Amino acid sequence: MTERQVFEAICRQMYVSVGGMMKAVPMAIAFALFSAGITYVIMSICCANYKKKMNLVFGISYIAFLIHMTIISRITMKHIEIDIIPFNTPGGWYLVLIYALANCIVFVPLGIILTNMFTMKKIKEISLYGMTVSIFIELAQLLSKRGVCQLEDVIMNTLGVAIGCIIYRIMENKKRGKHESTE
């Protein structure tokens, strides 16, 4: 196979993967909004603290979105597949880089949400929470045969949560600095 043929095969695979994901987004958003609505109603009954209520609504709706995109929207495979060798995606370094970055970026909002929910926690603890969510998703993919259970996904998802935590802390520090300078 020539380099051009390999590149074209990678592009076709990416087009199919991204196209399948994009078809699932509207339903995932609806699923997340439904989850948010239910969470909001429940939290309205038992929680008066608005910030806490909204953190839970955003957190649960984002996790619902992730679950829909990574498990529910996928077709069932005929066999179970586990990949414990990180960054070994077929198709070369370009495809490995794209998948790794996508897995990282998708979990950045979760890092922001978790840090907002647990403001006193350290980055290690927030990352551990995010890693737990990622492991849950990978195990659900494994048990439901709806995706490949990959160690690389857990690593990059956890990195995304850590980046989200750092972004939240930077934004909070800037906000605090502006607030202090106006007093």
Coordinates of C-alpha atoms in Angstrom, one line a residue, residues 8-105:
E8 CA -7.0 7.9 1.8
A9 CA -8.0 4.9 3.9
I10 CA -7.5 6.9 7.1
C11 CA -9.6 9.7 5.7
R12 CA -12.4 7.3 4.8
Q13 CA -12.3 5.8 8.2
M14 CA -12.3 9.2 9.9
Y15 CA -15.3 10.3 7.7
V16 CA -17.3 7.3 8.6
S17 CA -16.4 7.6 12.4
V18 CA -17.1 11.4 12.5
G19 CA -20.3 11.0 10.4
G20 CA -21.6 8.3 12.8
M21 CA -20.8 10.5 15.8
M22 CA -22.5 13.6 14.3
K23 CA -25.7 11.6 13.6
A24 CA -25.8 10.7 17.3
V25 CA -25.3 14.2 18.6
P26 CA -29.0 15.5 18.3
M27 CA -30.3 12.4 20.2
A28 CA -27.5 12.7 22.8
I29 CA -28.4 16.4 23.4
A30 CA -32.1 15.4 23.8
F31 CA -31.1 12.6 26.2
A32 CA -28.9 15.1 28.2
L33 CA -31.7 17.7 28.3
F34 CA -34.2 15.1 29.5
S35 CA -31.7 14.0 32.2
A36 CA -31.2 17.6 33.2
G37 CA -34.9 18.2 33.5
I38 CA -35.4 15.2 35.7
T39 CA -32.4 16.2 37.8
Y40 CA -33.6 19.8 38.1
V41 CA -37.1 18.7 39.3
I42 CA -35.6 16.3 41.9
M43 CA -33.1 18.9 43.1
S44 CA -35.9 21.6 43.3
I45 CA -37.7 19.3 45.7
C46 CA -34.8 18.5 48.0
C47 CA -32.2 21.3 47.6
A48 CA -32.5 25.0 48.1
N49 CA -28.9 25.9 47.2
Y50 CA -29.1 27.2 43.6
K51 CA -25.4 26.7 42.8
K52 CA -25.4 23.2 44.1
K53 CA -28.6 22.4 42.2
M54 CA -27.2 23.8 38.9
N55 CA -23.9 22.0 39.3
L56 CA -25.7 18.7 39.6
V57 CA -28.0 19.5 36.7
F58 CA -25.0 20.3 34.4
G59 CA -22.9 17.4 35.8
I60 CA -25.6 14.8 35.3
S61 CA -26.7 16.1 31.9
Y62 CA -23.1 16.1 30.6
I63 CA -22.5 12.6 31.9
A64 CA -25.8 11.6 30.2
F65 CA -24.5 13.1 27.0
L66 CA -21.2 11.2 27.3
I67 CA -23.0 7.9 28.0
H68 CA -25.2 8.4 25.0
M69 CA -22.3 9.3 22.7
T70 CA -20.0 6.5 23.9
I71 CA -22.4 3.6 24.6
I72 CA -26.1 4.0 23.7
S73 CA -25.6 5.4 20.1
R74 CA -23.2 2.7 19.1
I75 CA -24.0 -0.5 17.4
T76 CA -23.5 -3.8 19.2
M77 CA -20.4 -5.7 18.0
K78 CA -20.2 -9.4 17.6
H79 CA -17.3 -9.8 20.0
I80 CA -15.7 -8.2 23.0
E81 CA -12.5 -6.2 22.2
I82 CA -10.0 -4.9 24.7
D83 CA -6.9 -2.8 23.8
I84 CA -4.5 -2.5 26.6
I85 CA -1.6 -1.0 24.5
P86 CA -2.0 2.8 24.5
F87 CA -1.6 4.8 21.4
N88 CA -1.6 1.7 19.1
T89 CA -4.6 2.6 16.9
P90 CA -4.3 1.2 13.4
G91 CA -3.8 3.8 10.8
G92 CA -0.6 5.5 11.9
W93 CA 0.4 8.3 14.1
Y94 CA -2.0 10.8 12.5
L95 CA -5.1 8.8 13.5
V96 CA -3.6 8.0 16.9
L97 CA -3.1 11.8 17.5
I98 CA -6.7 12.7 16.4
Y99 CA -8.3 10.0 18.5
A100 CA -6.2 10.9 21.5
L101 CA -6.9 14.6 21.2
A102 CA -10.7 13.9 20.7
N103 CA -10.8 11.7 23.9
C104 CA -9.0 14.4 25.8
I105 CA -11.1 17.4 24.6

